[in-house]
Short mmCIF file of N, CA and C in Angstrom, two decimals:
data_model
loop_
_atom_site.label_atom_id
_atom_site.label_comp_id
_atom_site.label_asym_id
_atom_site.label_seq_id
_atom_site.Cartn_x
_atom_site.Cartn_y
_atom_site.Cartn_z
N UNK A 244 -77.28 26.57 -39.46
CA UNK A 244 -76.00 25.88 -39.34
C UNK A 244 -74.95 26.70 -40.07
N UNK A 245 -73.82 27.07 -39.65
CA UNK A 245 -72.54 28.09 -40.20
C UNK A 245 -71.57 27.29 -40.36
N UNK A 246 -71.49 26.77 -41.66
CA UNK A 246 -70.35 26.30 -41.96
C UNK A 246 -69.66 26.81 -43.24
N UNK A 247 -69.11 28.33 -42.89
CA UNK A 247 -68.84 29.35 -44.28
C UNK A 247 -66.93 28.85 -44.17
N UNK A 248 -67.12 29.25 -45.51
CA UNK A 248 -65.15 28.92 -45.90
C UNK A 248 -64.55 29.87 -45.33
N UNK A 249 -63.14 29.32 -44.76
CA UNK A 249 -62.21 29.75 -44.30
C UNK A 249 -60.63 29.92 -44.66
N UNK A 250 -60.05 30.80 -45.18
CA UNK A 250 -58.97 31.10 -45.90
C UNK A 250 -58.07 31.51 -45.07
N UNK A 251 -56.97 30.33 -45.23
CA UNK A 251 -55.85 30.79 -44.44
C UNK A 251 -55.22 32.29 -44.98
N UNK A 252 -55.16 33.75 -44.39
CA UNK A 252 -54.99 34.84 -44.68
C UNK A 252 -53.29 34.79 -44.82
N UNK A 253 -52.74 34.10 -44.21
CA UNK A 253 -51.24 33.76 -44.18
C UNK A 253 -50.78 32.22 -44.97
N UNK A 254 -49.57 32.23 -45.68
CA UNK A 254 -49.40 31.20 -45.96
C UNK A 254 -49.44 30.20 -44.95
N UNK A 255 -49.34 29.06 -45.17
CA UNK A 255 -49.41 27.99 -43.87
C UNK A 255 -48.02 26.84 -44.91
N UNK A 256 -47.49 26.48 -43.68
CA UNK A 256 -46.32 25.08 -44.31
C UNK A 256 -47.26 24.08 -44.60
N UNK A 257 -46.57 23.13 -45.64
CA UNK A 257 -47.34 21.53 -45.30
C UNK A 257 -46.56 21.07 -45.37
N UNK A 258 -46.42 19.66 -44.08
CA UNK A 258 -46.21 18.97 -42.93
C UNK A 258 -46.64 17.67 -43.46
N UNK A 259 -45.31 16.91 -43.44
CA UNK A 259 -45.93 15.46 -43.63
C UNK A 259 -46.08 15.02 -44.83
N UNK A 260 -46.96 13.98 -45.22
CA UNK A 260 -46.90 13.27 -46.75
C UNK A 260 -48.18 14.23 -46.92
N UNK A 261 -47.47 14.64 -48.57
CA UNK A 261 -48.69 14.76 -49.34
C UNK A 261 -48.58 13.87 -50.71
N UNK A 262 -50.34 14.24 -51.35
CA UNK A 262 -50.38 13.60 -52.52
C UNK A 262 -51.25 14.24 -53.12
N UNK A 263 -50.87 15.36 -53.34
CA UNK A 263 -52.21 16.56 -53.85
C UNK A 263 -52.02 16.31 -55.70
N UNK A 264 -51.41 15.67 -56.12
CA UNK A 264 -51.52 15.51 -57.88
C UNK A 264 -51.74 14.19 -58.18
N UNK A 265 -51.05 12.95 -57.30
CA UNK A 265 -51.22 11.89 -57.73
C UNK A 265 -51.61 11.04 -55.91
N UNK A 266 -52.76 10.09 -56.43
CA UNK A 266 -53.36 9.70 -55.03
C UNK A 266 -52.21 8.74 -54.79
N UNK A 267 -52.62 8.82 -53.43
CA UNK A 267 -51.85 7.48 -52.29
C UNK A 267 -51.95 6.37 -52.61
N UNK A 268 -51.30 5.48 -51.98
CA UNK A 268 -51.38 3.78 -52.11
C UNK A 268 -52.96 3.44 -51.45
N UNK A 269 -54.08 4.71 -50.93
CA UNK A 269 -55.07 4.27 -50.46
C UNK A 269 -56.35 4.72 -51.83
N UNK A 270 -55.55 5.31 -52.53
CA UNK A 270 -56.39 5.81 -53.55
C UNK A 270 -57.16 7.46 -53.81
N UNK A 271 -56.79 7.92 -52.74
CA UNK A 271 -57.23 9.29 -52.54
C UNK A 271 -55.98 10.60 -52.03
N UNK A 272 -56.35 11.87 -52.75
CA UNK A 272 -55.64 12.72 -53.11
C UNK A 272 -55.22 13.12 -51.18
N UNK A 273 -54.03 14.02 -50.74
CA UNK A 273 -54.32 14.36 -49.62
C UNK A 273 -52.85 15.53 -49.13
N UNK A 274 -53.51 16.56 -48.54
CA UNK A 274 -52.44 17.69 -47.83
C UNK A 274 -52.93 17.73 -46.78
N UNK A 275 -51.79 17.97 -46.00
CA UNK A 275 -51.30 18.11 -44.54
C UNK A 275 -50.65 19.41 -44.48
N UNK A 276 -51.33 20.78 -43.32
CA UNK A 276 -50.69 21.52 -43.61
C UNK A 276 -51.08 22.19 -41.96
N UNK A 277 -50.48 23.11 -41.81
CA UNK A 277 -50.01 23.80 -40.36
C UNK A 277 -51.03 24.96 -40.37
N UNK A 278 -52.01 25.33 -39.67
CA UNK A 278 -52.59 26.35 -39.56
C UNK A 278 -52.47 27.33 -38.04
N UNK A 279 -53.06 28.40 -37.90
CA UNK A 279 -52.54 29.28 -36.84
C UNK A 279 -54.26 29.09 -35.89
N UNK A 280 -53.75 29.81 -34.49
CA UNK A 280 -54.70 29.81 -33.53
C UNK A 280 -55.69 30.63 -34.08
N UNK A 281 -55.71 31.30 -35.32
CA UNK A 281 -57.11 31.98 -35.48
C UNK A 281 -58.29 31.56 -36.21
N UNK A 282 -57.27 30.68 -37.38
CA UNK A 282 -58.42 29.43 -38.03
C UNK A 282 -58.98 28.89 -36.80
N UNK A 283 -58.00 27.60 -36.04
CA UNK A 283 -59.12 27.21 -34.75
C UNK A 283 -59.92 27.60 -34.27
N UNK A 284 -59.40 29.05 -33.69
CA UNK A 284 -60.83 29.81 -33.23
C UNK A 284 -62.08 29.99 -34.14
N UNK A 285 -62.08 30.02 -35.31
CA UNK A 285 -63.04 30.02 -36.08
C UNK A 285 -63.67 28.69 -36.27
N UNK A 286 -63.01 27.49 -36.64
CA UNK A 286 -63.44 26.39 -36.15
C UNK A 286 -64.18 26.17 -35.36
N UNK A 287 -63.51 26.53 -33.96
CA UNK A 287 -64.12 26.04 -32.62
C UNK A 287 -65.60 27.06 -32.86
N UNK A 288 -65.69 27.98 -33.09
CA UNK A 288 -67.24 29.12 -33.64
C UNK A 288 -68.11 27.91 -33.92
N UNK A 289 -67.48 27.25 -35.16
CA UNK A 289 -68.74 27.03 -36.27
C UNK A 289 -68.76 25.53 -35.48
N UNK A 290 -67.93 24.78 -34.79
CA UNK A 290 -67.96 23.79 -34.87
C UNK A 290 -69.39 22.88 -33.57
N UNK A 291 -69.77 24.32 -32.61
CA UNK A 291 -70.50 24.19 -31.54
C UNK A 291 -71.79 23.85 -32.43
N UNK A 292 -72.54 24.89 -33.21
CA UNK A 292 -73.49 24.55 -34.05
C UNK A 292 -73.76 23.50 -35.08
N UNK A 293 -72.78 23.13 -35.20
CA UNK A 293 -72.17 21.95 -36.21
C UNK A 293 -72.97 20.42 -35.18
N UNK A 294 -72.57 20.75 -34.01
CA UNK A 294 -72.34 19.66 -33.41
C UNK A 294 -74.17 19.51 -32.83
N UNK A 295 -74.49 20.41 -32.77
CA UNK A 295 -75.50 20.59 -32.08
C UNK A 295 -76.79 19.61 -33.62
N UNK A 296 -76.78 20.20 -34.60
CA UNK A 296 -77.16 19.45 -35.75
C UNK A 296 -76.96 18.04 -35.94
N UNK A 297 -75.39 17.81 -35.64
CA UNK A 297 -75.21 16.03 -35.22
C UNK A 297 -76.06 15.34 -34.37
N UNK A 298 -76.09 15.72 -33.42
CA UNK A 298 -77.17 15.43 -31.85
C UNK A 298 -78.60 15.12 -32.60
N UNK A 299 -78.73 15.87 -33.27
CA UNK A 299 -80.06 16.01 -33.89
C UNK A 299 -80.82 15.00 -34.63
N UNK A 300 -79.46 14.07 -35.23
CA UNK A 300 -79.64 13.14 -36.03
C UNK A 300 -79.33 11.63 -36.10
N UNK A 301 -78.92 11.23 -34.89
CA UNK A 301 -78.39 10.54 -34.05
C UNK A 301 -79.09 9.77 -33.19
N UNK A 302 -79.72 8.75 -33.54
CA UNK A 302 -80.82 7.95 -33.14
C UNK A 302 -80.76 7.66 -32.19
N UNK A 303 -79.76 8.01 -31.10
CA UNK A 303 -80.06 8.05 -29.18
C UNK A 303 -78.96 8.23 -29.11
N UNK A 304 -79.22 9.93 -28.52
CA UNK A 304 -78.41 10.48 -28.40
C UNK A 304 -77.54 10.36 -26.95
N UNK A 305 -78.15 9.99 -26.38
CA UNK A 305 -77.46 9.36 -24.63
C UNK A 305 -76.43 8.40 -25.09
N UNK A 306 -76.26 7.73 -26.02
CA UNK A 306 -75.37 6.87 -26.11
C UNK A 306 -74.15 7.19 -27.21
N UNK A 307 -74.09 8.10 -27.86
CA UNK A 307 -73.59 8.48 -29.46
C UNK A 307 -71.94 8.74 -28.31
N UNK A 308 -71.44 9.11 -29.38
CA UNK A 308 -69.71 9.18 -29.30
C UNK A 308 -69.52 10.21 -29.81
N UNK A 309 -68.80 11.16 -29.60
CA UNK A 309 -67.98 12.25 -30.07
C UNK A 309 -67.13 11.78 -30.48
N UNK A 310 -66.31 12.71 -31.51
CA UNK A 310 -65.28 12.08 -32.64
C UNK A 310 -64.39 13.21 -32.25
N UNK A 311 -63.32 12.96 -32.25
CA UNK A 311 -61.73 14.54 -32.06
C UNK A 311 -61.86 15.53 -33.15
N UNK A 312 -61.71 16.33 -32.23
CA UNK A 312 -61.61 17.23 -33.57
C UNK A 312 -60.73 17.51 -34.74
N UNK A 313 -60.96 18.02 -36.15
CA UNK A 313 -60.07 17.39 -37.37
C UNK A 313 -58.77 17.74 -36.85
N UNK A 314 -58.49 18.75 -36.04
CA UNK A 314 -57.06 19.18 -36.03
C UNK A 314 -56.38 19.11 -35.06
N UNK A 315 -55.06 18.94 -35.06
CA UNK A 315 -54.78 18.22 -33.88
C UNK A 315 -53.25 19.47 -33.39
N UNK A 316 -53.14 20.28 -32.05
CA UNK A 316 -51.90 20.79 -31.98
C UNK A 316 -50.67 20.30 -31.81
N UNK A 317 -49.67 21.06 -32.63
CA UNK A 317 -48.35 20.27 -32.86
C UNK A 317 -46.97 21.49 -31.98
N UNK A 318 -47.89 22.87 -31.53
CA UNK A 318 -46.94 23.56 -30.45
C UNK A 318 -47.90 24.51 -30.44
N UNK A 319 -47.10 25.60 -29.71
CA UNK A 319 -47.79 26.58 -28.98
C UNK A 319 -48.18 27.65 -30.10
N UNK A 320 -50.16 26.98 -30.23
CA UNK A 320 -50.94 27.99 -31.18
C UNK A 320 -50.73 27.52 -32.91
N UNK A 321 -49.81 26.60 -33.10
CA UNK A 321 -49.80 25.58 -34.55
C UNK A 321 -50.57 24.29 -34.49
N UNK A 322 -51.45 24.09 -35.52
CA UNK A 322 -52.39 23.11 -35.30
C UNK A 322 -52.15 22.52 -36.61
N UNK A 323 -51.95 21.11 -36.70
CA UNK A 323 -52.09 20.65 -38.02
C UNK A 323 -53.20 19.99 -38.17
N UNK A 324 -53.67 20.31 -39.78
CA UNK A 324 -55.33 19.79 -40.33
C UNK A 324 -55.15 18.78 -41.80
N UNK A 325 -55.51 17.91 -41.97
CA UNK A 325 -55.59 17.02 -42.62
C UNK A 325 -56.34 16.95 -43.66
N UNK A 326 -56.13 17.14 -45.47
CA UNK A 326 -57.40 17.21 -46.35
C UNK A 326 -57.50 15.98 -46.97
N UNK A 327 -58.23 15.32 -47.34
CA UNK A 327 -58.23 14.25 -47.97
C UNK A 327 -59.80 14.40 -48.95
N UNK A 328 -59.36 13.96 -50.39
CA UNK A 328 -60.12 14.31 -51.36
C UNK A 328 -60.10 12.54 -52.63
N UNK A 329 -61.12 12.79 -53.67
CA UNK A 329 -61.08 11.60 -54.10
C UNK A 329 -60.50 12.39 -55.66
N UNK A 330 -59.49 11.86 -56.31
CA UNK A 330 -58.92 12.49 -57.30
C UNK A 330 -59.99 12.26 -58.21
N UNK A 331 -60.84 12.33 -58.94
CA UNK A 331 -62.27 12.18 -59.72
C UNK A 331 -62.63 13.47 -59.51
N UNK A 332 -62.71 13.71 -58.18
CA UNK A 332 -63.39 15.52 -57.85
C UNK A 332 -62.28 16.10 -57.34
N UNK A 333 -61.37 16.63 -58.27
CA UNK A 333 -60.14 17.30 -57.90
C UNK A 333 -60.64 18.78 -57.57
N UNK A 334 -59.42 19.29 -56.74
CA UNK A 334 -59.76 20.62 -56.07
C UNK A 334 -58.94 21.23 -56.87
N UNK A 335 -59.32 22.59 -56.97
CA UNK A 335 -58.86 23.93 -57.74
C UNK A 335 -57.24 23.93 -57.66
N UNK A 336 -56.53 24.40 -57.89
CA UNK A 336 -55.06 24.78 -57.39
C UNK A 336 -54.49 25.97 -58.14
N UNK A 337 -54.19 26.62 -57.67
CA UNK A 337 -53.54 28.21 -58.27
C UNK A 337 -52.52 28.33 -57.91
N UNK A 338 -51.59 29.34 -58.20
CA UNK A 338 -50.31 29.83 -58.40
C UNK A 338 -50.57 31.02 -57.41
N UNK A 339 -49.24 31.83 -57.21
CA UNK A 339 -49.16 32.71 -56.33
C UNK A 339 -50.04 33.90 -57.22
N UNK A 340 -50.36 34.03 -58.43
CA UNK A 340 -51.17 35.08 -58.91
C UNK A 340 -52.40 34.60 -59.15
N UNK A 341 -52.98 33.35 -59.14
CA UNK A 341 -53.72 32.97 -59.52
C UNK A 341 -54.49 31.92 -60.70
N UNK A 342 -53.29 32.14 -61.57
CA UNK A 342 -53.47 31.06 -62.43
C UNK A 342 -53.07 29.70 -62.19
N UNK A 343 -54.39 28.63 -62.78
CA UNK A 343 -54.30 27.51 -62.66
C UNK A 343 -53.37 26.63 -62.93
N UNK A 344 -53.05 25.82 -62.07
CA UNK A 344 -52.07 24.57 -62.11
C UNK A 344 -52.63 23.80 -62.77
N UNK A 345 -51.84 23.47 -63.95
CA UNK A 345 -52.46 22.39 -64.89
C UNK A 345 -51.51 21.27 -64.94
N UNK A 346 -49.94 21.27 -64.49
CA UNK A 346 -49.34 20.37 -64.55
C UNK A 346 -49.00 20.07 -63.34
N UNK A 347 -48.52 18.68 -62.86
CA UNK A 347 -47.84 18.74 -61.61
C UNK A 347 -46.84 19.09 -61.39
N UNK A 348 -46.63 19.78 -60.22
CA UNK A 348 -45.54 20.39 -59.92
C UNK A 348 -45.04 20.06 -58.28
N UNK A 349 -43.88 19.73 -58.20
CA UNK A 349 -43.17 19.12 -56.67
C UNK A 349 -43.80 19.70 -55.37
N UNK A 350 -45.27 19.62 -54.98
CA UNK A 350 -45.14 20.21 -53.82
C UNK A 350 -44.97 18.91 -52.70
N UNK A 351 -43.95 19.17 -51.71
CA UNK A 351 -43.41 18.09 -50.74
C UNK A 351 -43.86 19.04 -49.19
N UNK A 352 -43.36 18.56 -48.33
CA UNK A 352 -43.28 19.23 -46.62
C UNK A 352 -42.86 20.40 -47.13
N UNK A 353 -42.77 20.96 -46.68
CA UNK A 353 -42.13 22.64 -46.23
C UNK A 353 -42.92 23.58 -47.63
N UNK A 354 -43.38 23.37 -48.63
CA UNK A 354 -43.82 24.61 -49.49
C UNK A 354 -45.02 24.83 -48.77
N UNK A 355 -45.19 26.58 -49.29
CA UNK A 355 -46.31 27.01 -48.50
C UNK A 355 -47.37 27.15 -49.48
N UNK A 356 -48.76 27.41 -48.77
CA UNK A 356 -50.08 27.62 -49.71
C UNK A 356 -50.83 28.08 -48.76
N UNK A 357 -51.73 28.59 -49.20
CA UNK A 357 -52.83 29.37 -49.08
C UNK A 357 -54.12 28.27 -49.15
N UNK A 358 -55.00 27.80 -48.22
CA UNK A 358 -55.95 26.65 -48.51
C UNK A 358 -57.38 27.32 -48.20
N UNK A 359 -58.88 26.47 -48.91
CA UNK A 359 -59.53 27.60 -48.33
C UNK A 359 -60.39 26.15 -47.84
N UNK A 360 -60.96 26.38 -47.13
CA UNK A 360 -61.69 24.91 -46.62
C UNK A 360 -62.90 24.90 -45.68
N UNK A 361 -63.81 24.25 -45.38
CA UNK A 361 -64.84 24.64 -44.94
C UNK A 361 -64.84 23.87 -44.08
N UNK A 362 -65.78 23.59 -42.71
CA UNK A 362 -66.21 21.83 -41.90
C UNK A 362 -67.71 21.71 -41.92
N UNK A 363 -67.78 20.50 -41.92
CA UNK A 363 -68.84 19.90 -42.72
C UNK A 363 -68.82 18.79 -41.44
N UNK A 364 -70.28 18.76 -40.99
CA UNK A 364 -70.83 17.47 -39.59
C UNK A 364 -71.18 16.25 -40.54
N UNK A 365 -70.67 15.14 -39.46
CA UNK A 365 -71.22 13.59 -40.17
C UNK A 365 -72.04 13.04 -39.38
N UNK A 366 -72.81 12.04 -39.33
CA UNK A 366 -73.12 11.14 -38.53
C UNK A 366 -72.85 9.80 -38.90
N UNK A 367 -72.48 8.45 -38.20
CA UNK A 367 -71.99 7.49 -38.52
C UNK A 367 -73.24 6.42 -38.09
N UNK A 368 -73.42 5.24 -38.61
CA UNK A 368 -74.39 4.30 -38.24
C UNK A 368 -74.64 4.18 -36.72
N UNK A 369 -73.15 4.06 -36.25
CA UNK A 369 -72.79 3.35 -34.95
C UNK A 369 -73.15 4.75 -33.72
N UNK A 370 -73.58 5.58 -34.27
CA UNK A 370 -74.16 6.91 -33.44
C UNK A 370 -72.93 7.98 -33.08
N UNK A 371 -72.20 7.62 -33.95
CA UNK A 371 -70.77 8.51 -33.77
C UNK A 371 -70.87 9.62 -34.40
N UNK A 372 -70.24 10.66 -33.91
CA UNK A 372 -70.54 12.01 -34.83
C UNK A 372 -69.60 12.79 -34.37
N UNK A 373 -69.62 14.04 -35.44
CA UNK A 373 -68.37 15.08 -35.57
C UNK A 373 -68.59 16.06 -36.62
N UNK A 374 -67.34 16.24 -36.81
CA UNK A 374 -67.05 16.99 -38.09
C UNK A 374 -65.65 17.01 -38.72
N UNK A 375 -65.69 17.39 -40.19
CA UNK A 375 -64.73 16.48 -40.82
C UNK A 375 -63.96 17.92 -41.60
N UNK A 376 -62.75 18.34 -42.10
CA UNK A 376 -62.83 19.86 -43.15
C UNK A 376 -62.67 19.11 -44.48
N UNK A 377 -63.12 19.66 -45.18
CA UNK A 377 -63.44 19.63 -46.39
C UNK A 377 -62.72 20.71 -47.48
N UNK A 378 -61.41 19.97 -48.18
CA UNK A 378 -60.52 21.50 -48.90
C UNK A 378 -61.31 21.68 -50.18
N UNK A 379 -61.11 23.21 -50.54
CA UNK A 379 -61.82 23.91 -51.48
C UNK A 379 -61.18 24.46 -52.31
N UNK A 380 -59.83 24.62 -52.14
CA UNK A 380 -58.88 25.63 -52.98
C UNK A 380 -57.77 25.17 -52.40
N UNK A 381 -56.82 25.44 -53.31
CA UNK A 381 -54.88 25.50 -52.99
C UNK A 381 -54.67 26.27 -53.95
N UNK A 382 -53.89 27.36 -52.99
CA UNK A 382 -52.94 28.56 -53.79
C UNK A 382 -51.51 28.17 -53.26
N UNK A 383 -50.66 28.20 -54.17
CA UNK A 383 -49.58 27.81 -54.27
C UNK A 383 -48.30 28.87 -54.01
N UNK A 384 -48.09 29.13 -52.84
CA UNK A 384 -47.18 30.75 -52.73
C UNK A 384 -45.98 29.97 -52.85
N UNK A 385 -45.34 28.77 -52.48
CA UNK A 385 -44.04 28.14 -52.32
C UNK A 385 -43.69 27.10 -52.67
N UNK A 386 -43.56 26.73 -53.90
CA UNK A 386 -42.85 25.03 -54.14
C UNK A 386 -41.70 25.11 -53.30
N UNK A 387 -41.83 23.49 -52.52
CA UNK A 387 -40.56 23.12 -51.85
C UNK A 387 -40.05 22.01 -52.77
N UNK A 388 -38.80 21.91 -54.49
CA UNK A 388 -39.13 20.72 -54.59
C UNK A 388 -38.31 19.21 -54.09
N UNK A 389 -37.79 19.67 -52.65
CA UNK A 389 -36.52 18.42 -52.00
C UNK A 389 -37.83 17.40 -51.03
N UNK A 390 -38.72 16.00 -51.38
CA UNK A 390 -39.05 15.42 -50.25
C UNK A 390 -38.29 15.22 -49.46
N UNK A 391 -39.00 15.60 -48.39
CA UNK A 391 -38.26 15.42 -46.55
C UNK A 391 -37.56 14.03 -46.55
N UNK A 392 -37.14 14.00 -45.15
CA UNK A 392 -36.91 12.20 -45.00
C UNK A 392 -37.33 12.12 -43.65
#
């Protein structure tokens, strides 16, 4: 099963609400950010074998459900991907050189980062299955600090 990390090589925007220092009104940490047609393609790689392991585990498989895939396109070859984390097991965060973010600092829509993230298959009771990404790192190339409206 190949589910090796994947580093956006280019900064990527984030899009939308985040809450990467302090969790949501749902309780969990979360970035939204814009990736390019070559992550997908790498995705779509790992995600065939991924899926094939789901099948596997899936107590009848004639009947199970496919789940969408995590990312969804927003134009031609921009795909936005969704991280959601439980602030207890916080993820790494670095600076444009590397050193750690220890305080919070304004990241809103438009600053850019560098994310590194892996996908990881589920299976659900109800015979539903997929795969989910899982963030591993935030490098921080751009505080934006104005929230959107």
């Amino acid at each position: 099963m190949a589910n090796k990390t994947i580093v956006t090589q280019e900064p990527c925007r984030m899009e939308g609400y985040q809450a990467v220092f302090q969790p949501s009104k749902f309780g969990k940490c979360g970035l939204a950010c814009i990736i390019t047609q070559d992550e997908v393609d790498q995705l779509e790689e790992q995600r065939s074998d991924l899926l094939k392991w789901c099948l596997s585990k899936v107590k009848n498989a004639r009947r199970s459900t496919l789940k969408p895939e995590p990312w969804e396109e927003v134009s031609e070859g921009q795909y936005q991907v969704k991280f959601k984390w439980d602030p207890s097991a916080p993820v790494p965060i670095v600076d444009s050189e590397g050193t750690p973010i220890t305080e919070e600092i304004p990241l809103y829509s438009g600053s850019l980062v560098k994310v590194a993230f892996r996908q990881s298959p589920y299976t659900l009771p109800d015979d539903s299955y997929g795969t989910s990404l899982k963030l591993q790192a935030i490098q921080v190339i751009k505080a934006s600090g104005s929230a959107g409206v």
